[in-house]
């Protein structure tokens, strides 16, 4: 990375990161120890502690910070609990400089040792060059990487060439509840955004001083909240799938009954549910809902060629997830397209059925099946939801019994997102990757979803780039989440280099 033609910031910042590697790992250890699980109501004090921890770290860098209260949550498990505050921060306010907005989250997935962890999930454990702990990769490690990149500039007496704003939340694992309204209130531009509803348009009239809003005057947005498509080669991400999440509720009576007394005489809710769930997708993953593929963009030969050069090992991918066989039988291009270019349907669980060890001969009176559809650009989530409801109602009419059936769409509706890869921020990301890793990054999409990304895009009118730090096998949603030390350290250098390169845009 060092060379006679590199500016001083690209020589001194990576050297500083290397010299402080062990201390940076200790900072991550501090963060991982805070059990900031947003879906556990009892951990809300930990979440508040986590946001205050980040505020202290940012203020030590000279940033001005605000913990913004965003109200209370009616928790799905019952009761009312306070939402963790949204942390906004600004470092630099030079009108001659561009302004970069960094989004991240500090809440994590639930984790218990009994879930299959080999180590305590909230104790950062180093083993074979990897750092194991909940949040190490998603998203505490990347957020901390940004802080250390800034520190590397400051400790070397280097001017940070852009103004940097942070918006950090604590509810990303709980549908980013409260953040949508906050972003809209703090940043809706003086023009209707695409898809603005009547409520949005009314709100526009209330905004007087846009220049005083936090999301005003943003030039670039960068998010480090996803992973490489492989383990060795870095990538930059320009697209995400969206999501619609559904419940199918079946009721066959008013109480659970015994199968010995009533089996063979009642239309069982569970059997009806299995019939409907089995009608959604075939053995090869094809979604069976009519019209679902109509709005998906046709694949062009030029686009198909882009997949051929992506560094991705299908067999390694299969082994990492522990499956005996993948649907597309080792075809790299088809596997990648199925992962992020095309919609997919997944069944997640059943509420109300017996699931404990042993045998219980109950016929449940009410069961709820849960499934989701990941949607892609050009698909409208409301259209997909209506197609799905109509299809299941049609299948239910053919079932022809008098049980109660209802299809409902949960609040977890996320628009798909796709960025302009010719934009200045992607050029800066490419150059920064070449400087740090010595390779041209793969341009990738991703199959997952980020709740707030389209809201940020609409509220600011700016392009967004995803600059991942972690590798494909980091287990962000699973036991034994980790980040490789290499990714944590080199990723921090990448963020420092990106700060340098984006200033040239």
Short mmCIF file of C-alpha atoms in Angstrom, two decimals:
data_model
loop_
_atom_site.label_atom_id
_atom_site.label_comp_id
_atom_site.label_asym_id
_atom_site.label_seq_id
_atom_site.Cartn_x
_atom_site.Cartn_y
_atom_site.Cartn_z
CA UNK A 1 0.00 0.00 0.00
CA UNK A 2 2.86 2.39 0.70
CA UNK A 3 4.65 3.97 -2.22
CA UNK A 4 6.41 7.16 -3.27
CA UNK A 5 3.42 8.40 -5.27
CA UNK A 6 0.83 7.98 -2.51
CA UNK A 7 -0.34 11.01 -0.52
CA UNK A 8 0.61 11.09 3.15
CA UNK A 9 -2.90 10.13 4.32
CA UNK A 10 -2.67 6.85 2.42
CA UNK A 11 0.73 6.12 3.94
CA UNK A 12 0.24 7.10 7.57
CA UNK A 13 -3.34 5.93 8.20
CA UNK A 14 -2.77 2.26 7.30
CA UNK A 15 0.46 2.23 9.29
CA UNK A 16 -1.40 3.62 12.30
CA UNK A 17 -4.10 0.95 11.96
CA UNK A 18 -1.47 -1.80 11.92
CA UNK A 19 0.33 -0.33 14.93
CA UNK A 20 -2.92 -0.20 16.92
CA UNK A 21 -4.37 -3.54 15.89
CA UNK A 22 -4.48 -5.07 19.37
CA UNK A 23 -6.07 -1.97 20.88
CA UNK A 24 -8.67 -1.88 18.14
CA UNK A 25 -9.54 -5.50 18.89
CA UNK A 26 -10.01 -4.55 22.55
CA UNK A 27 -12.46 -1.81 21.54
CA UNK A 28 -14.48 -4.40 19.65
CA UNK A 29 -14.32 -6.62 22.73
CA UNK A 30 -15.90 -3.81 24.78
CA UNK A 31 -18.75 -3.44 22.29
CA UNK A 32 -19.44 -7.16 21.94
CA UNK A 33 -19.74 -7.47 25.74
CA UNK A 34 -22.79 -5.17 25.67
CA UNK A 35 -25.81 -7.41 25.08
CA UNK A 36 -27.69 -5.02 22.80
CA UNK A 37 -30.36 -7.48 21.59
CA UNK A 38 -33.27 -5.36 20.38
CA UNK A 39 -35.82 -8.20 20.29
CA UNK A 40 -35.32 -8.92 24.02
CA UNK A 41 -37.27 -6.31 26.05
CA UNK A 42 -35.19 -6.99 29.16
CA UNK A 43 -32.08 -5.83 27.27
CA UNK A 44 -33.32 -2.30 26.55
CA UNK A 45 -31.01 -0.90 29.28
CA UNK A 46 -28.11 -2.63 27.50
CA UNK A 47 -29.19 -1.05 24.22
CA UNK A 48 -29.22 2.40 25.81
CA UNK A 49 -25.78 1.68 27.26
CA UNK A 50 -24.56 0.71 23.78
CA UNK A 51 -25.80 3.95 22.24
CA UNK A 52 -24.23 5.99 25.04
CA UNK A 53 -20.98 4.03 24.56
CA UNK A 54 -20.90 4.99 20.88
CA UNK A 55 -21.71 8.61 21.70
CA UNK A 56 -18.74 8.74 24.08
CA UNK A 57 -16.44 7.27 21.43
CA UNK A 58 -17.57 9.78 18.81
CA UNK A 59 -17.29 12.73 21.17
CA UNK A 60 -13.71 11.66 21.93
CA UNK A 61 -13.04 12.21 18.22
CA UNK A 62 -14.43 15.74 18.48
CA UNK A 63 -17.85 15.03 16.97
CA UNK A 64 -21.02 16.72 18.14
CA UNK A 65 -23.59 14.07 19.09
CA UNK A 66 -27.26 13.82 19.93
CA UNK A 67 -29.20 10.88 21.35
CA UNK A 68 -32.60 11.43 19.75
CA UNK A 69 -35.57 9.97 21.59
CA UNK A 70 -38.00 8.31 19.20
CA UNK A 71 -40.75 7.14 21.55
CA UNK A 72 -41.95 3.78 22.84
CA UNK A 73 -42.60 0.39 21.33
CA UNK A 74 -45.62 -1.83 21.82
CA UNK A 75 -43.54 -4.98 22.03
CA UNK A 76 -44.72 -8.10 20.13
CA UNK A 77 -44.16 -10.13 23.30
CA UNK A 78 -46.34 -7.79 25.32
CA UNK A 79 -45.92 -4.53 27.19
CA UNK A 80 -44.59 -1.12 26.27
CA UNK A 81 -40.85 -0.56 26.26
CA UNK A 82 -38.83 2.53 25.29
CA UNK A 83 -37.23 2.54 21.88
CA UNK A 84 -33.47 3.05 22.00
CA UNK A 85 -32.48 6.55 20.87
CA UNK A 86 -31.11 7.22 17.40
CA UNK A 87 -27.57 8.56 17.63
CA UNK A 88 -26.74 11.35 15.20
CA UNK A 89 -23.26 12.80 15.03
CA UNK A 90 -21.37 15.32 12.95
CA UNK A 91 -17.62 15.74 12.56
CA UNK A 92 -16.72 18.84 10.60
CA UNK A 93 -18.92 21.54 9.12
CA UNK A 94 -16.75 23.05 6.41
CA UNK A 95 -18.96 24.33 3.56
CA UNK A 96 -16.02 23.86 1.17
CA UNK A 97 -15.96 20.10 1.83
CA UNK A 98 -18.28 17.36 0.70
CA UNK A 99 -20.36 15.66 3.40
CA UNK A 100 -20.42 11.89 3.83
CA UNK A 101 -23.22 10.18 5.76
CA UNK A 102 -22.45 6.81 7.37
CA UNK A 103 -25.30 4.61 8.57
CA UNK A 104 -24.86 1.67 10.95
CA UNK A 105 -26.64 -0.24 13.67
CA UNK A 106 -25.52 -1.33 17.12
CA UNK A 107 -28.21 -3.85 18.02
CA UNK A 108 -27.60 -7.55 17.41
CA UNK A 109 -29.40 -10.82 16.87
CA UNK A 110 -30.31 -12.91 19.93
CA UNK A 111 -27.56 -15.27 21.09
CA UNK A 112 -27.38 -17.96 23.77
CA UNK A 113 -24.62 -20.47 24.38
CA UNK A 114 -27.25 -23.24 24.10
CA UNK A 115 -28.06 -22.13 20.54
CA UNK A 116 -24.93 -23.92 19.35
CA UNK A 117 -22.19 -21.43 20.10
CA UNK A 118 -18.73 -22.87 20.73
CA UNK A 119 -17.82 -19.86 22.87
CA UNK A 120 -19.72 -17.36 25.01
CA UNK A 121 -21.51 -15.17 22.42
CA UNK A 122 -20.93 -11.90 24.27
CA UNK A 123 -17.26 -12.54 25.02
CA UNK A 124 -15.03 -11.74 22.03
CA UNK A 125 -12.87 -14.82 21.53
CA UNK A 126 -9.87 -14.96 19.22
CA UNK A 127 -9.16 -18.25 17.49
CA UNK A 128 -7.20 -19.02 14.31
CA UNK A 129 -7.17 -15.40 13.17
CA UNK A 130 -10.89 -14.94 13.75
CA UNK A 131 -12.79 -12.91 16.35
CA UNK A 132 -15.94 -14.70 17.53
CA UNK A 133 -18.77 -12.81 19.20
CA UNK A 134 -22.27 -11.55 18.54
CA UNK A 135 -22.10 -8.30 16.59
CA UNK A 136 -18.43 -8.71 15.62
CA UNK A 137 -19.40 -8.62 11.94
CA UNK A 138 -23.00 -7.36 12.07
CA UNK A 139 -22.62 -4.45 12.63
CA UNK A 140 -20.44 -3.40 15.55
CA UNK A 141 -17.15 -4.28 13.88
CA UNK A 142 -17.80 -2.16 10.76
CA UNK A 143 -19.16 0.79 12.78
CA UNK A 144 -16.07 0.74 14.98
CA UNK A 145 -13.93 0.52 11.85
CA UNK A 146 -15.23 3.93 10.76
CA UNK A 147 -14.34 5.42 14.15
CA UNK A 148 -10.83 4.00 13.97
CA UNK A 149 -10.37 5.27 10.40
CA UNK A 150 -11.16 8.78 11.63
CA UNK A 151 -8.80 8.33 14.58
CA UNK A 152 -6.02 7.33 12.18
CA UNK A 153 -6.33 10.70 10.43
CA UNK A 154 -6.43 12.69 13.63
CA UNK A 155 -3.55 10.99 15.43
CA UNK A 156 -1.33 11.60 12.42
CA UNK A 157 -2.26 15.28 12.30
CA UNK A 158 -3.99 14.82 8.95
CA UNK A 159 -6.91 16.88 7.76
CA UNK A 160 -10.05 14.81 7.30
CA UNK A 161 -10.98 15.85 3.75
CA UNK A 162 -14.76 15.51 4.14
CA UNK A 163 -17.38 16.35 6.72
CA UNK A 164 -18.72 13.12 8.22
CA UNK A 165 -22.15 12.52 9.67
CA UNK A 166 -23.25 9.34 11.42
CA UNK A 167 -26.72 7.96 12.01
CA UNK A 168 -26.57 4.91 14.27
CA UNK A 169 -29.65 3.01 15.37
CA UNK A 170 -30.48 0.25 17.83
CA UNK A 171 -33.52 -1.36 16.20
CA UNK A 172 -32.25 -2.75 12.88
CA UNK A 173 -33.01 -6.30 14.05
CA UNK A 174 -36.55 -5.20 14.91
CA UNK A 175 -37.63 -3.68 11.59
CA UNK A 176 -35.84 -0.38 12.38
CA UNK A 177 -38.93 0.65 14.29
CA UNK A 178 -39.03 4.41 14.85
CA UNK A 179 -36.22 5.21 12.42
CA UNK A 180 -38.43 5.77 9.37
CA UNK A 181 -40.31 8.61 11.04
CA UNK A 182 -37.09 10.09 12.40
CA UNK A 183 -35.38 10.12 8.99
CA UNK A 184 -38.45 11.60 7.37
CA UNK A 185 -38.79 14.28 10.04
CA UNK A 186 -35.10 15.19 9.86
CA UNK A 187 -34.49 15.01 6.15
CA UNK A 188 -37.44 15.05 3.81
CA UNK A 189 -36.37 17.29 0.96
CA UNK A 190 -38.47 20.14 -0.31
CA UNK A 191 -39.93 17.97 -3.06
CA UNK A 192 -42.11 14.87 -2.96
CA UNK A 193 -40.04 11.69 -2.92
CA UNK A 194 -40.87 8.84 -5.25
CA UNK A 195 -43.89 7.03 -3.85
CA UNK A 196 -44.74 9.79 -1.35
CA UNK A 197 -48.17 9.27 0.16
CA UNK A 198 -50.68 11.87 1.32
CA UNK A 199 -49.20 11.94 4.81
CA UNK A 200 -45.73 12.66 3.37
CA UNK A 201 -47.07 15.50 1.24
CA UNK A 202 -48.82 17.08 4.22
CA UNK A 203 -45.63 16.86 6.20
CA UNK A 204 -43.69 18.69 3.48
CA UNK A 205 -45.77 21.79 4.13
CA UNK A 206 -44.72 21.84 7.79
CA UNK A 207 -40.99 21.97 7.18
CA UNK A 208 -39.70 25.53 7.42
CA UNK A 209 -35.92 25.42 7.81
CA UNK A 210 -34.56 22.42 5.91
CA UNK A 211 -31.01 23.61 6.39
CA UNK A 212 -31.35 22.92 10.13
CA UNK A 213 -32.32 19.29 9.53
CA UNK A 214 -29.73 16.61 10.08
CA UNK A 215 -30.05 14.99 6.64
CA UNK A 216 -29.89 18.26 4.74
CA UNK A 217 -26.89 18.88 2.49
CA UNK A 218 -25.63 15.27 2.30
CA UNK A 219 -23.43 14.46 -0.71
CA UNK A 220 -22.69 10.74 -0.27
CA UNK A 221 -24.06 7.85 1.78
CA UNK A 222 -22.02 4.79 2.66
CA UNK A 223 -23.22 1.74 4.57
CA UNK A 224 -21.07 -1.14 5.82
CA UNK A 225 -23.75 -3.61 6.82
CA UNK A 226 -23.32 -6.58 4.53
CA UNK A 227 -20.58 -9.04 3.58
CA UNK A 228 -18.37 -10.09 0.72
CA UNK A 229 -19.84 -12.66 -1.63
CA UNK A 230 -16.79 -14.87 -0.95
CA UNK A 231 -13.97 -15.13 1.57
CA UNK A 232 -10.93 -13.73 -0.22
CA UNK A 233 -11.89 -10.99 -2.65
CA UNK A 234 -13.49 -7.69 -1.59
CA UNK A 235 -16.62 -6.40 -3.26
CA UNK A 236 -18.83 -3.33 -3.45
CA UNK A 237 -22.58 -3.83 -3.33
CA UNK A 238 -25.07 -1.94 -5.49
CA UNK A 239 -28.36 -3.75 -4.94
CA UNK A 240 -30.49 -5.48 -2.32
CA UNK A 241 -33.68 -7.48 -2.49
CA UNK A 242 -36.73 -6.21 -0.67
CA UNK A 243 -39.15 -8.30 1.37
CA UNK A 244 -42.82 -8.95 2.07
CA UNK A 245 -43.62 -11.04 5.16
CA UNK A 246 -46.91 -12.95 5.46
CA UNK A 247 -48.99 -14.81 8.03
CA UNK A 248 -51.59 -17.46 7.15
CA UNK A 249 -54.02 -17.99 10.02
CA UNK A 250 -56.27 -21.07 10.10
CA UNK A 251 -58.89 -21.70 12.80
CA UNK A 252 -60.92 -24.91 13.01
CA UNK A 253 -62.69 -24.51 16.35
CA UNK A 254 -62.54 -22.79 19.71
CA UNK A 255 -60.13 -25.05 21.64
CA UNK A 256 -57.49 -27.74 21.19
CA UNK A 257 -58.93 -31.25 21.09
CA UNK A 258 -57.56 -34.82 21.25
CA UNK A 259 -56.98 -36.69 17.98
CA UNK A 260 -58.23 -39.93 19.52
CA UNK A 261 -61.68 -38.51 20.10
CA UNK A 262 -61.99 -36.07 17.21
CA UNK A 263 -59.48 -37.26 14.56
CA UNK A 264 -61.29 -38.15 11.34
CA UNK A 265 -64.31 -35.99 12.19
CA UNK A 266 -62.94 -32.45 11.99
CA UNK A 267 -61.21 -30.45 9.28
CA UNK A 268 -57.89 -29.92 11.02
CA UNK A 269 -56.32 -26.46 10.90
CA UNK A 270 -52.79 -27.84 10.63
CA UNK A 271 -53.64 -29.99 7.61
CA UNK A 272 -55.26 -27.00 5.91
CA UNK A 273 -52.18 -24.91 6.64
CA UNK A 274 -49.86 -27.55 5.18
CA UNK A 275 -51.99 -27.62 2.04
CA UNK A 276 -51.65 -23.85 1.58
CA UNK A 277 -47.97 -23.64 2.47
CA UNK A 278 -47.17 -26.50 0.09
CA UNK A 279 -48.85 -24.60 -2.75
CA UNK A 280 -46.44 -21.64 -2.57
CA UNK A 281 -43.18 -23.00 -4.00
CA UNK A 282 -42.03 -26.15 -5.79
CA UNK A 283 -39.10 -28.46 -5.06
CA UNK A 284 -36.75 -26.34 -7.21
CA UNK A 285 -37.59 -23.04 -5.53
CA UNK A 286 -39.96 -21.81 -8.25
CA UNK A 287 -42.62 -19.52 -6.79
CA UNK A 288 -46.06 -20.83 -7.81
CA UNK A 289 -48.00 -17.58 -7.33
CA UNK A 290 -49.30 -16.43 -10.76
CA UNK A 291 -47.91 -13.12 -12.03
CA UNK A 292 -45.15 -12.93 -9.44
CA UNK A 293 -42.41 -12.83 -12.10
CA UNK A 294 -44.15 -10.45 -14.50
CA UNK A 295 -42.35 -7.29 -13.35
CA UNK A 296 -38.87 -8.81 -12.95
CA UNK A 297 -36.51 -7.25 -15.49
CA UNK A 298 -35.45 -9.54 -18.31
CA UNK A 299 -31.88 -10.77 -18.20
CA UNK A 300 -29.72 -9.26 -20.94
CA UNK A 301 -26.61 -10.95 -22.34
CA UNK A 302 -24.53 -8.02 -21.08
CA UNK A 303 -25.78 -8.45 -17.54
CA UNK A 304 -25.25 -12.20 -17.61
CA UNK A 305 -21.60 -11.68 -18.52
CA UNK A 306 -21.05 -9.65 -15.33
CA UNK A 307 -21.64 -12.75 -13.22
CA UNK A 308 -19.01 -14.88 -14.90
CA UNK A 309 -16.04 -12.96 -13.43
CA UNK A 310 -17.31 -12.71 -9.85
CA UNK A 311 -15.06 -14.55 -7.42
CA UNK A 312 -17.45 -17.11 -5.94
CA UNK A 313 -16.93 -20.80 -5.17
CA UNK A 314 -20.28 -22.62 -5.24
CA UNK A 315 -18.95 -25.77 -3.59
CA UNK A 316 -17.40 -23.81 -0.75
CA UNK A 317 -20.67 -21.93 -0.37
CA UNK A 318 -22.55 -25.24 -0.11
CA UNK A 319 -20.17 -26.60 2.50
CA UNK A 320 -20.32 -23.41 4.56
CA UNK A 321 -24.09 -23.67 4.94
CA UNK A 322 -23.97 -27.43 5.51
CA UNK A 323 -26.38 -28.53 2.79
CA UNK A 324 -26.03 -31.75 0.82
CA UNK A 325 -27.09 -30.24 -2.48
CA UNK A 326 -27.96 -26.85 -3.93
CA UNK A 327 -30.84 -26.30 -6.32
CA UNK A 328 -28.69 -25.18 -9.24
CA UNK A 329 -26.16 -28.05 -8.98
CA UNK A 330 -22.94 -26.06 -8.88
CA UNK A 331 -23.79 -23.55 -11.62
CA UNK A 332 -22.15 -20.34 -10.36
CA UNK A 333 -24.12 -17.88 -12.48
CA UNK A 334 -27.51 -19.45 -11.73
CA UNK A 335 -26.67 -19.71 -8.03
CA UNK A 336 -25.70 -16.03 -7.80
CA UNK A 337 -28.77 -14.94 -9.74
CA UNK A 338 -31.01 -17.00 -7.49
CA UNK A 339 -29.29 -15.43 -4.50
CA UNK A 340 -29.90 -11.81 -5.42
CA UNK A 341 -31.33 -11.19 -8.92
CA UNK A 342 -34.55 -13.17 -8.73
CA UNK A 343 -37.27 -13.28 -6.06
CA UNK A 344 -37.43 -16.18 -3.65
CA UNK A 345 -39.99 -17.54 -1.20
CA UNK A 346 -39.07 -19.05 2.17
CA UNK A 347 -41.23 -20.66 4.86
CA UNK A 348 -40.14 -19.69 8.37
CA UNK A 349 -42.32 -21.30 10.98
CA UNK A 350 -45.67 -22.25 12.47
CA UNK A 351 -47.17 -20.73 15.60
CA UNK A 352 -49.68 -22.69 17.65
CA UNK A 353 -48.51 -26.21 16.84
CA UNK A 354 -46.97 -28.65 19.32
CA UNK A 355 -43.18 -28.43 19.12
CA UNK A 356 -41.90 -29.74 22.46
CA UNK A 357 -40.00 -33.04 22.87
CA UNK A 358 -42.08 -36.18 23.15
CA UNK A 359 -45.53 -37.01 21.78
CA UNK A 360 -48.72 -35.04 22.24
CA UNK A 361 -51.84 -36.03 20.32
CA UNK A 362 -53.43 -32.61 20.24
CA UNK A 363 -55.29 -31.10 17.28
CA UNK A 364 -54.58 -27.36 17.56
CA UNK A 365 -57.59 -25.13 17.05
CA UNK A 366 -55.55 -22.26 15.64
CA UNK A 367 -52.26 -22.22 13.75
CA UNK A 368 -50.35 -19.42 12.02
CA UNK A 369 -47.88 -20.11 9.21
CA UNK A 370 -45.15 -17.57 8.50
CA UNK A 371 -43.41 -17.05 5.16
CA UNK A 372 -41.68 -14.28 3.24
CA UNK A 373 -40.97 -13.32 -0.35
CA UNK A 374 -37.74 -11.55 -1.21
CA UNK A 375 -38.50 -9.15 -4.04
CA UNK A 376 -36.23 -7.49 -6.60
CA UNK A 377 -36.08 -4.16 -8.46
CA UNK A 378 -39.15 -3.46 -10.64
CA UNK A 379 -41.35 -5.48 -8.27
CA UNK A 380 -43.76 -3.43 -6.16
CA UNK A 381 -44.28 -4.88 -2.66
CA UNK A 382 -47.96 -3.88 -2.59
CA UNK A 383 -48.55 -5.65 -5.91
CA UNK A 384 -46.72 -8.75 -4.70
CA UNK A 385 -48.77 -8.73 -1.49
CA UNK A 386 -52.03 -8.51 -3.43
CA UNK A 387 -50.99 -11.28 -5.84
CA UNK A 388 -50.13 -13.51 -2.90
CA UNK A 389 -53.36 -12.86 -1.03
CA UNK A 390 -55.47 -13.47 -4.15
CA UNK A 391 -53.65 -16.72 -4.91
CA UNK A 392 -54.09 -18.12 -1.40
CA UNK A 393 -57.76 -17.12 -1.35
CA UNK A 394 -58.20 -18.96 -4.64
CA UNK A 395 -56.50 -22.07 -3.25
CA UNK A 396 -58.66 -21.85 -0.12
CA UNK A 397 -61.89 -21.72 -2.14
CA UNK A 398 -60.80 -24.92 -3.86
CA UNK A 399 -60.20 -26.48 -0.43
CA UNK A 400 -63.93 -26.11 0.21
CA UNK A 401 -64.34 -26.38 3.95
CA UNK A 402 -65.77 -24.05 6.58
CA UNK A 403 -62.65 -23.39 8.61
CA UNK A 404 -61.55 -19.77 9.00
CA UNK A 405 -58.59 -18.61 6.87
CA UNK A 406 -56.91 -15.21 6.76
CA UNK A 407 -53.79 -13.98 4.95
CA UNK A 408 -52.14 -10.93 6.49
CA UNK A 409 -49.07 -8.92 5.57
CA UNK A 410 -46.82 -7.98 8.47
CA UNK A 411 -45.20 -4.56 8.83
CA UNK A 412 -41.90 -5.98 7.58
CA UNK A 413 -42.33 -4.69 4.00
CA UNK A 414 -39.05 -3.53 2.47
CA UNK A 415 -38.58 -2.05 -0.98
CA UNK A 416 -35.80 -3.48 -3.17
CA UNK A 417 -32.91 -1.12 -3.83
CA UNK A 418 -30.42 -0.65 -6.64
CA UNK A 419 -27.76 2.06 -6.99
CA UNK A 420 -26.01 3.77 -9.88
CA UNK A 421 -22.60 2.09 -10.13
CA UNK A 422 -21.26 4.85 -12.38
CA UNK A 423 -21.67 7.38 -9.58
CA UNK A 424 -18.65 9.10 -8.00
CA UNK A 425 -19.01 7.18 -4.75
CA UNK A 426 -18.58 3.84 -6.52
CA UNK A 427 -15.53 5.15 -8.36
CA UNK A 428 -14.08 6.21 -5.00
CA UNK A 429 -14.90 2.80 -3.54
CA UNK A 430 -13.14 1.03 -6.40
CA UNK A 431 -10.02 3.16 -6.05
CA UNK A 432 -9.91 2.71 -2.28
CA UNK A 433 -10.22 -1.07 -2.66
CA UNK A 434 -7.43 -1.16 -5.20
CA UNK A 435 -5.22 0.89 -2.88
CA UNK A 436 -5.79 -1.33 0.18
CA UNK A 437 -6.29 -4.80 -1.30
CA UNK A 438 -4.49 -4.42 -4.62
CA UNK A 439 -7.44 -5.80 -6.63
CA UNK A 440 -10.43 -4.50 -8.53
CA UNK A 441 -13.48 -5.26 -6.34
CA UNK A 442 -16.36 -7.35 -7.60
CA UNK A 443 -19.57 -5.40 -8.10
CA UNK A 444 -22.29 -7.43 -6.44
CA UNK A 445 -25.88 -7.35 -5.37
CA UNK A 446 -27.09 -9.11 -2.23
CA UNK A 447 -30.09 -11.23 -1.39
CA UNK A 448 -30.78 -9.68 1.99
CA UNK A 449 -32.55 -6.45 2.88
CA UNK A 450 -31.81 -3.31 4.87
CA UNK A 451 -34.99 -1.69 6.18
CA UNK A 452 -33.85 1.92 6.11
CA UNK A 453 -31.85 2.12 2.88
CA UNK A 454 -34.67 3.26 0.56
CA UNK A 455 -35.88 5.75 3.16
CA UNK A 456 -32.40 7.29 3.34
CA UNK A 457 -32.28 7.45 -0.44
CA UNK A 458 -35.68 9.11 -0.68
CA UNK A 459 -35.06 11.53 2.17
CA UNK A 460 -31.75 12.78 0.79
CA UNK A 461 -32.08 12.19 -2.94
CA UNK A 462 -28.54 10.77 -2.95
CA UNK A 463 -26.90 7.63 -4.30
CA UNK A 464 -25.94 4.99 -1.73
CA UNK A 465 -23.03 2.57 -1.76
CA UNK A 466 -22.52 -0.53 0.40
CA UNK A 467 -18.86 -1.07 1.35
CA UNK A 468 -18.73 -4.39 3.24
CA UNK A 469 -16.05 -5.31 5.75
CA UNK A 470 -16.81 -8.96 6.61
CA UNK A 471 -16.50 -12.21 4.66
CA UNK A 472 -19.25 -14.51 3.43
CA UNK A 473 -18.83 -17.02 6.27
CA UNK A 474 -19.23 -14.58 9.18
CA UNK A 475 -22.50 -16.20 10.39
CA UNK A 476 -24.14 -12.86 11.10
CA UNK A 477 -27.52 -14.44 11.90
CA UNK A 478 -26.24 -17.73 13.27
CA UNK A 479 -24.26 -19.16 16.17
CA UNK A 480 -20.50 -18.53 16.08
CA UNK A 481 -20.68 -15.13 14.42
CA UNK A 482 -17.15 -13.89 13.73
CA UNK A 483 -15.04 -11.45 11.79
CA UNK A 484 -11.60 -12.31 10.49
CA UNK A 485 -8.88 -10.12 11.96
CA UNK A 486 -7.72 -9.50 8.40
CA UNK A 487 -11.12 -8.14 7.42
CA UNK A 488 -11.44 -6.04 10.56
CA UNK A 489 -8.04 -4.41 10.14
CA UNK A 490 -7.85 -4.13 6.36
CA UNK A 491 -11.48 -3.03 6.32
CA UNK A 492 -10.60 -0.15 8.62
CA UNK A 493 -7.82 0.86 6.23
CA UNK A 494 -10.35 0.67 3.39
CA UNK A 495 -12.64 3.10 5.16
CA UNK A 496 -9.74 5.52 5.68
CA UNK A 497 -8.83 5.25 2.00
CA UNK A 498 -12.44 5.76 0.96
CA UNK A 499 -12.61 8.96 3.00
CA UNK A 500 -9.59 10.19 1.05
CA UNK A 501 -10.93 9.15 -2.33
CA UNK A 502 -14.50 10.43 -1.88
CA UNK A 503 -13.13 13.91 -1.25
CA UNK A 504 -11.83 13.92 -4.84
CA UNK A 505 -15.28 13.28 -6.33
#
